Amino acid sequence: MGDQRVAVVSGGSRGIGKAIAVALAARGCAVAVGFQGAASAAAQVVETITASGGRAIPVQADVADEDAVAAMFDTVEKSFGGVDVVVNSAGRMSLSPIADLDLDDLDALHRTNIRGAFVMAREAARRVRAGGAIVTLSTSVVGLQFPNYGAYAASKGAVEAMTLVLARELRGRDITVNAVAPGPTATELFLDGKDEATVERLAKQPPLERLGTPEDIAEVVAFLAGPAGRWVNGQVVRANGGII
């Protein structure tokens, strides 16, 4: 097990993060399933992975808390010997027209989506071993400009910019840094508050005429994190079924 790659997946207890944790484990990574409050959900993901013969542990941290994130990485290094892959899938979404935006919601988004992404990226840049990969999660809404997504798209636009800069800053380290930007994906976070007609309309927008699944996104992340994706670096991959 000494040469086993080790992955840290924040937001790994549900939705896209859960699918990413399972996909990386299926490819042979030992996985740290990061969570903030959903301890039982994270434990279930760990159980799913270990039941299939994989190695996984739950690790708790608020991604915006630099001390908690450093402690999380310490735990992973002590448990598995190092860190090779870091995926920041923790995120928050608030929908509102910009004119009506509650600035408290904006601050909460900023704390999780921007500060959290920076804290995770900073720790990853300090710890990931040569040959490793850092993957952030953005959103295709940065390019699609759906109404009501102003605050969320702004936060993810910041993530994309930071990701591309970090790829250049890690020159000489043999570490790839990319962002994956899902389109409409059937997760609890996405489906919450949307009626059936809205979901149906969004599902018809891509030429493939369906919503994405968490597994669709996880496969892209796993590709970027694995040996086949080594020549993709400093990119934003829009995994959205061709939606325009």
XYZ file of C-alpha atoms in Angstrom:
244
model
C 0.000 0.000 0.000
C 3.035 2.276 0.165
C 2.529 3.553 -3.379
C -1.238 3.985 -3.092
C -2.413 7.437 -4.120
C -4.267 9.370 -1.462
C -7.182 11.716 -2.190
C -8.856 14.354 -0.038
C -12.407 15.221 -1.138
C -14.105 18.063 0.706
C -17.890 18.077 0.562
C -17.571 14.319 0.141
C -20.614 13.276 2.139
C -23.291 13.911 -0.495
C -24.064 14.786 -4.090
C -21.206 15.326 -6.507
C -18.581 15.101 -3.749
C -19.835 11.680 -2.696
C -19.710 10.437 -6.291
C -16.162 11.792 -6.625
C -15.022 10.036 -3.448
C -16.479 6.724 -4.658
C -15.011 7.130 -8.163
C -11.513 7.888 -6.851
C -11.697 4.910 -4.487
C -12.737 2.690 -7.385
C -9.558 3.765 -9.156
C -7.433 2.674 -6.227
C -7.073 5.842 -4.174
C -7.280 5.867 -0.414
C -9.900 8.551 0.204
C -10.471 11.042 2.985
C -14.154 11.931 2.883
C -14.383 15.528 4.054
C -17.526 16.851 5.675
C -18.625 19.745 7.859
C -21.810 18.662 9.630
C -23.078 15.511 7.961
C -21.128 12.964 10.002
C -23.531 10.086 9.430
C -23.640 10.717 5.671
C -19.833 10.800 5.520
C -19.694 7.553 7.506
C -22.016 5.953 4.942
C -19.725 7.005 2.094
C -16.752 5.521 3.952
C -18.727 2.320 4.493
C -19.599 2.143 0.793
C -15.933 2.458 -0.138
C -14.608 -0.017 2.428
C -17.334 -2.546 1.605
C -15.928 -2.611 -1.931
C -12.427 -3.256 -0.635
C -11.231 0.334 -0.639
C -9.619 2.442 2.066
C -11.387 5.534 3.402
C -11.757 7.678 6.505
C -14.145 10.515 7.371
C -12.482 13.853 8.167
C -14.362 16.847 9.521
C -13.494 20.432 8.652
C -15.095 23.742 7.789
C -13.223 24.495 4.558
C -13.122 28.219 5.366
C -11.330 27.565 8.686
C -7.625 27.347 7.919
C -6.757 25.662 11.219
C -9.425 22.999 10.731
C -8.282 22.371 7.153
C -4.639 22.071 8.241
C -5.701 19.601 10.942
C -7.682 17.640 8.342
C -4.614 17.327 6.124
C -2.531 16.334 9.166
C -4.997 13.524 9.878
C -4.871 12.325 6.279
C -1.075 12.333 6.198
C -0.890 10.414 9.464
C -3.501 7.890 8.291
C -2.334 7.324 4.717
C 1.222 8.716 4.518
C 0.697 11.724 2.269
C -1.652 13.528 -0.118
C -1.705 13.181 -3.911
C -5.139 14.410 -4.977
C -7.226 17.235 -3.521
C -10.764 17.900 -4.744
C -12.693 20.809 -3.260
C -16.347 19.925 -3.721
C -17.674 21.790 -0.678
C -20.017 24.555 -1.761
C -23.043 26.657 -0.980
C -25.715 28.086 -3.283
C -28.170 30.950 -2.879
C -30.512 32.037 -5.651
C -31.720 35.623 -5.922
C -31.908 38.463 -8.415
C -28.951 40.747 -7.753
C -31.330 43.639 -7.033
C -32.906 41.672 -4.172
C -29.795 39.900 -2.896
C -29.479 39.542 0.870
C -25.892 40.530 1.584
C -25.748 38.082 4.474
C -26.317 35.351 1.885
C -23.557 36.859 -0.234
C -21.179 36.799 2.732
C -22.044 33.160 3.480
C -21.428 32.245 -0.166
C -18.136 34.121 -0.139
C -16.988 32.358 3.016
C -17.631 28.835 1.756
C -17.187 29.136 -1.993
C -14.319 31.642 -2.239
C -12.497 31.648 1.087
C -13.063 27.895 1.447
C -11.722 27.231 -2.047
C -8.667 29.390 -1.331
C -7.978 27.699 2.019
C -8.238 24.245 0.458
C -6.079 25.281 -2.503
C -3.464 26.864 -0.245
C -3.172 23.737 1.889
C -3.133 21.539 -1.212
C -0.349 23.639 -2.764
C 1.718 23.124 0.374
C 1.123 19.388 0.737
C 0.357 17.602 -2.535
C 3.185 15.343 -3.645
C 4.842 15.379 -7.080
C 2.665 13.665 -9.644
C -0.465 14.853 -7.873
C -3.562 16.758 -8.906
C -5.737 19.548 -7.523
C -9.305 19.867 -8.812
C -11.725 22.632 -7.892
C -15.460 22.705 -8.615
C -16.897 25.653 -10.505
C -20.205 25.897 -12.387
C -21.162 26.271 -16.031
C -23.393 29.157 -14.924
C -20.241 31.323 -15.014
C -20.575 31.100 -18.799
C -24.326 30.552 -19.110
C -25.353 33.585 -17.010
C -28.683 32.208 -15.807
C -30.749 34.863 -13.983
C -30.846 34.520 -10.163
C -27.383 32.930 -10.072
C -25.447 36.204 -9.819
C -23.927 35.654 -6.384
C -23.221 31.965 -6.980
C -21.696 32.545 -10.422
C -19.577 35.385 -9.044
C -18.202 33.125 -6.320
C -17.359 30.394 -8.821
C -15.827 32.889 -11.244
C -13.397 33.674 -8.445
C -12.678 29.957 -8.032
C -11.898 29.614 -11.739
C -9.497 32.558 -11.689
C -7.721 31.264 -8.593
C -7.456 27.774 -10.075
C -5.807 28.958 -13.280
C -3.326 31.114 -11.374
C -2.418 28.228 -9.048
C -1.673 25.986 -12.049
C 0.997 28.476 -13.131
C 2.335 28.979 -9.622
C 3.034 25.248 -9.243
C 5.450 25.200 -12.191
C 8.167 22.626 -11.596
C 6.186 20.663 -9.004
C 4.621 18.129 -11.441
C 1.147 18.915 -10.067
C -1.857 19.583 -12.300
C -4.523 22.101 -11.291
C -7.884 22.196 -13.059
C -11.487 23.238 -12.471
C -14.550 21.205 -13.410
C -17.654 23.275 -14.115
C -20.821 21.156 -14.027
C -24.010 22.169 -15.751
C -27.416 21.342 -14.261
C -26.843 18.156 -12.275
C -29.425 16.099 -10.404
C -28.294 16.642 -6.814
C -30.261 17.641 -3.730
C -28.552 21.048 -3.817
C -29.656 21.633 -7.412
C -33.174 20.194 -7.177
C -34.070 21.961 -3.916
C -36.815 24.525 -4.478
C -37.343 23.783 -8.183
C -40.717 22.604 -9.469
C -41.065 19.776 -11.978
C -41.538 22.124 -14.949
C -38.335 23.999 -14.155
C -36.356 20.772 -13.807
C -37.815 19.493 -17.090
C -36.910 22.730 -18.894
C -33.338 22.602 -17.633
C -33.039 18.936 -18.567
C -33.986 19.754 -22.175
C -31.330 22.458 -22.619
C -28.282 20.299 -23.401
C -28.252 18.544 -26.801
C -28.137 15.277 -24.828
C -31.518 16.288 -23.331
C -31.042 15.238 -19.735
C -29.662 16.502 -16.478
C -26.167 15.491 -15.562
C -25.669 12.942 -12.811
C -23.160 13.179 -9.958
C -21.395 10.221 -11.581
C -21.019 12.150 -14.868
C -19.102 14.844 -13.018
C -17.146 12.372 -10.890
C -15.835 10.606 -14.000
C -14.399 13.881 -15.313
C -12.768 14.642 -11.965
C -11.346 11.128 -11.732
C -9.888 11.475 -15.238
C -8.166 14.748 -14.310
C -6.897 13.256 -11.045
C -5.560 10.084 -12.672
C -2.686 9.125 -14.955
C -4.695 9.592 -18.162
C -5.305 13.265 -17.369
C -1.723 14.369 -16.737
C -1.462 16.540 -19.841
C -4.575 18.567 -18.970
C -3.462 21.453 -16.758
C -4.695 24.956 -16.010
C -8.076 24.345 -17.630
C -11.757 24.785 -16.854
C -13.627 21.711 -18.086
C -17.298 22.476 -18.656
C -19.040 19.162 -17.991
C -22.566 20.046 -19.024
C -23.715 17.906 -21.941
C -23.140 20.691 -24.475
C -25.553 23.219 -22.970
C -25.304 26.703 -24.465
